[in-house]
GROMACS .gro file of C-alpha atoms in nm:
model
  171
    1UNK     CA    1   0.000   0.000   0.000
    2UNK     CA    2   0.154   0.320  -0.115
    3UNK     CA    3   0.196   0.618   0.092
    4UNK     CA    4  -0.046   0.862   0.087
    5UNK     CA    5   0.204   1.136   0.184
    6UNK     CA    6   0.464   1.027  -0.085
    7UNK     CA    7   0.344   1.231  -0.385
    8UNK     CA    8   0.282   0.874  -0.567
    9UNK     CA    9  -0.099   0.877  -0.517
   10UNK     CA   10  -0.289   1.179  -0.553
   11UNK     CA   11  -0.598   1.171  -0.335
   12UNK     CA   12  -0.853   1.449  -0.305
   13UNK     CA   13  -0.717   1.585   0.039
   14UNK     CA   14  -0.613   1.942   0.065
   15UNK     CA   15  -0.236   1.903   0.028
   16UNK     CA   16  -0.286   1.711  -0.307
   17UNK     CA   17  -0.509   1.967  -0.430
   18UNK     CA   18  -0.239   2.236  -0.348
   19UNK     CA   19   0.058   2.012  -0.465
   20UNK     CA   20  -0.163   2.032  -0.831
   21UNK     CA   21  -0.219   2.382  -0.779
   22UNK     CA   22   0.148   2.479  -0.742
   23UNK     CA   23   0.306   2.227  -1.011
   24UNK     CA   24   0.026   2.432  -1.237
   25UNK     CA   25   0.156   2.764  -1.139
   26UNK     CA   26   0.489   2.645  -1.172
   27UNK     CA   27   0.382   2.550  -1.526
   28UNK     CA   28   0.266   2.879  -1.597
   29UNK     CA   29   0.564   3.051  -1.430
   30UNK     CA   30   0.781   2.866  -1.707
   31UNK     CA   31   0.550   2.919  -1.992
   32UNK     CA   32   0.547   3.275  -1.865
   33UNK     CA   33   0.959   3.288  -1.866
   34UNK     CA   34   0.971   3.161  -2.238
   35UNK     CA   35   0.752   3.388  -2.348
   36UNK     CA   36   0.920   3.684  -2.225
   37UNK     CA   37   1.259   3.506  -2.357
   38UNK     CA   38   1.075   3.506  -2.674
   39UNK     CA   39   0.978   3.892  -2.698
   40UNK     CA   40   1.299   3.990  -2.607
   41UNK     CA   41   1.472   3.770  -2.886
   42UNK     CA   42   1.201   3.966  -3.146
   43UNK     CA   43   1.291   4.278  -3.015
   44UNK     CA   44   1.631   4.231  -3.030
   45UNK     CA   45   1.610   4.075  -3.381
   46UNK     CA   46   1.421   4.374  -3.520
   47UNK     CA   47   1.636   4.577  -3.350
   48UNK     CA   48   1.340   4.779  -3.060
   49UNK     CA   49   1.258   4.798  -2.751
   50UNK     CA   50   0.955   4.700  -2.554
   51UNK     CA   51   0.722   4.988  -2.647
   52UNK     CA   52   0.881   5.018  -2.980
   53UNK     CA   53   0.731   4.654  -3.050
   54UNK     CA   54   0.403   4.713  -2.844
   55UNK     CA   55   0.323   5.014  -3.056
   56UNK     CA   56   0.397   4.814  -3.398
   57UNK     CA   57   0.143   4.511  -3.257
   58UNK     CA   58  -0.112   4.798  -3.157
   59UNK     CA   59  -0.079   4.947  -3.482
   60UNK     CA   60  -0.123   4.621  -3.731
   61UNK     CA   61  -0.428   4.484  -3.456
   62UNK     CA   62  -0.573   4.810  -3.546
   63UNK     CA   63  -0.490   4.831  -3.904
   64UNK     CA   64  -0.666   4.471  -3.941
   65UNK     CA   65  -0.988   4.627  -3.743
   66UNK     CA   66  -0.972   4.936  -3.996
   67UNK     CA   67  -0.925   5.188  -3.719
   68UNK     CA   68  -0.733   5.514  -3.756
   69UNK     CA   69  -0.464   5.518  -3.444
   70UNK     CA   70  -0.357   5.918  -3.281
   71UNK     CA   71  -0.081   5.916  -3.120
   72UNK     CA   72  -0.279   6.048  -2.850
   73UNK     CA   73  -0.410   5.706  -2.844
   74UNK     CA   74  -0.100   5.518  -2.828
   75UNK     CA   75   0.013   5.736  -2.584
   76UNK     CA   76  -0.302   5.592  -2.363
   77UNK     CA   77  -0.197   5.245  -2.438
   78UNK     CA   78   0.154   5.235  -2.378
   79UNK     CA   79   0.103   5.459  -2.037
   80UNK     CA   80   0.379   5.669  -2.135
   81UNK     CA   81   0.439   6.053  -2.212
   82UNK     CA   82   0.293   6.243  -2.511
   83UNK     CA   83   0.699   6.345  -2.517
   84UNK     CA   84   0.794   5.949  -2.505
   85UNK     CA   85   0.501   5.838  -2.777
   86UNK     CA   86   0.667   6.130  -3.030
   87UNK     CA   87   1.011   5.966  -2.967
   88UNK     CA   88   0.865   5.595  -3.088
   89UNK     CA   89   0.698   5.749  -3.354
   90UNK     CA   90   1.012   5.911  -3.463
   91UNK     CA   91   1.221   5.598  -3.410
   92UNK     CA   92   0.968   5.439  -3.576
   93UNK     CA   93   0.938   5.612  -3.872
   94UNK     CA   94   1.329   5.654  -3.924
   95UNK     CA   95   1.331   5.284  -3.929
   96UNK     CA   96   1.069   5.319  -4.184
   97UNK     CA   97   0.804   5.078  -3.995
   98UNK     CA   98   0.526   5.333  -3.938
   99UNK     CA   99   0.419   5.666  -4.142
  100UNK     CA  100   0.278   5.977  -3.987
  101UNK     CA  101  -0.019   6.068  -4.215
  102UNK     CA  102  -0.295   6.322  -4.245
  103UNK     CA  103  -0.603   6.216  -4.048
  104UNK     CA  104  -0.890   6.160  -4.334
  105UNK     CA  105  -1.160   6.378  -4.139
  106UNK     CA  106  -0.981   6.621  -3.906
  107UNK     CA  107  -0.757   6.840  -4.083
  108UNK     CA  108  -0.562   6.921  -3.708
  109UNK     CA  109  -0.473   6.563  -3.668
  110UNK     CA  110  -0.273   6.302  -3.766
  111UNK     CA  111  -0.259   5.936  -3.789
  112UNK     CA  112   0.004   5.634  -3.742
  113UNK     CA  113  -0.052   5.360  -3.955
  114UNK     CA  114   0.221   5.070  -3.996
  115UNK     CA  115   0.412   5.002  -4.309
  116UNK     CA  116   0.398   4.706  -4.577
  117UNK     CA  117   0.733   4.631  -4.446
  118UNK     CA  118   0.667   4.659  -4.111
  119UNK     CA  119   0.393   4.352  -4.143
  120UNK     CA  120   0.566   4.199  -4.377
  121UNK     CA  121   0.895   4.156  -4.084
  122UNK     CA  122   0.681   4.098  -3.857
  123UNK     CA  123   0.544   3.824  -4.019
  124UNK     CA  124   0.880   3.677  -4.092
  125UNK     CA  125   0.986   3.712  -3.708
  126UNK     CA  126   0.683   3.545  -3.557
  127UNK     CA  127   0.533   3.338  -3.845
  128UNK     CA  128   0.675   3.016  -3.742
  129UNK     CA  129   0.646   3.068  -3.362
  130UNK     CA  130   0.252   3.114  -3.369
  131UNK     CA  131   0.250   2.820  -3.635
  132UNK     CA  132   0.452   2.625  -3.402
  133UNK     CA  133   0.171   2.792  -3.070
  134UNK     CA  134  -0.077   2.653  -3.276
  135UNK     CA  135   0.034   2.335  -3.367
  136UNK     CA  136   0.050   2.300  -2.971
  137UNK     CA  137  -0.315   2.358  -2.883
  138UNK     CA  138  -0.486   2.290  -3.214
  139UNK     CA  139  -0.580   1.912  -3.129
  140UNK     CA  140  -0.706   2.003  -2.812
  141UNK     CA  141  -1.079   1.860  -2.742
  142UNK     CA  142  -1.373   2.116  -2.701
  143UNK     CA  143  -1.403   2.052  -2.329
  144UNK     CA  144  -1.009   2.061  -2.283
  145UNK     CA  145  -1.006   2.395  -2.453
  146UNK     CA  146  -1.289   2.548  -2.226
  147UNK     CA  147  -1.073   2.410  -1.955
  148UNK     CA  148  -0.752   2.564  -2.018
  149UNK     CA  149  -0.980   2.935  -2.135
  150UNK     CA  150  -1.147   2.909  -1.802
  151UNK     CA  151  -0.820   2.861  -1.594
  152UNK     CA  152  -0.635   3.190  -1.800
  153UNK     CA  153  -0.982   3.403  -1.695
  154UNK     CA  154  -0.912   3.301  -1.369
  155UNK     CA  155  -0.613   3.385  -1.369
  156UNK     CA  156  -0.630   3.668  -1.534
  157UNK     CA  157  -0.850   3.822  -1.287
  158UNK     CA  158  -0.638   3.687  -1.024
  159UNK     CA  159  -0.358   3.910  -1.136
  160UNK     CA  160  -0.611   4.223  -1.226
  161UNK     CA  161  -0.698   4.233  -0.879
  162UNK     CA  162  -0.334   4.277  -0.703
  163UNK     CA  163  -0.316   4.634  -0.546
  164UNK     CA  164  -0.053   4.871  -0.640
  165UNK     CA  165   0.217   4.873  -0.354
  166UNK     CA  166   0.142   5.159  -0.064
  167UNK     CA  167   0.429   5.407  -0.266
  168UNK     CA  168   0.257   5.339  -0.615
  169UNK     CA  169  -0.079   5.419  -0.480
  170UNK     CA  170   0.056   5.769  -0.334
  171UNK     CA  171   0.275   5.890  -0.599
   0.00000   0.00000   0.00000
């Protein structure tokens, strides 16, 4: 008779629930790492930093959805400066992967739309990677996929609901 405090058999007592719990976190915690290996391997392949790259997935999510993107707007997103989101743009454009163009309706404003090269790079870089994410989840059952989306909500609103630190909140 095996040990019920060895690990080998799981029963439905607390601890084994929380030794699942923690080996999933744990699973997460690596997935997490990779992924952030991952983006900073793109970034430093094309050359950009974090927001640089933010701003050029912001920009072709939009482009697909048809919207027109201010840099007032990106500014929002990124949670930096009006100052900082003209210095990306600049970058940016230098590096010819975004253009600074008239906005269609508002004569005062302007737009920032990506370039063909820009998605086209893009593309390139991450093409195989979210062929190979794919591949990885695409056999997955209807009820295992509901599963794992239901887990990453919880989650997710796990990690929306952490407080900023006593210093954040007052400065």
């Amino acid at each position: 008779m095996a040990d019920s405090d060895s690990g080998y058999w799981y029963g439905t007592d607390a601890d084994a629930r929380r030794r699942r719990a923690v080996e999933l976190l744990q699973a997460f915690r690596l997935y997490r790492a990779s992924e952030v290996a991952m983006r900073r391997r793109t970034r430093d392949s094309m050359a950009m930093g974090e927001n640089d790259l933010l701003t050029l997935r912001y920009l072709l999510k939009a482009e697909r959805e048809s919207r027109l993107v201010s840099p007032a707007e990106l500014s929002r997103y990124l949670g930096v400066s009006t100052a900082s989101t003209t210095a990306i743009i600049d970058r940016l454009q230098k590096s010819n992967h975004v253009e600074r163009r008239p906005h269609p309706t508002d004569r005062r404003s302007i737009v920032v739309v990506p370039t063909v090269e820009t998605d086209d790079e893009v593309r390139r870089t991450l093409g195989a990677m979210h062929k190979r994410l794919l591949d990885a989840v695409i056999d997955m059952t209807p009820d295992e996929t509901r599963i794992v989306i239901d887990c990453l909500e919880r989650m997710q609103h796990a990690v929306d609901e952490v407080e900023p630190s006593h210093a954040e909140a007052q400065g």
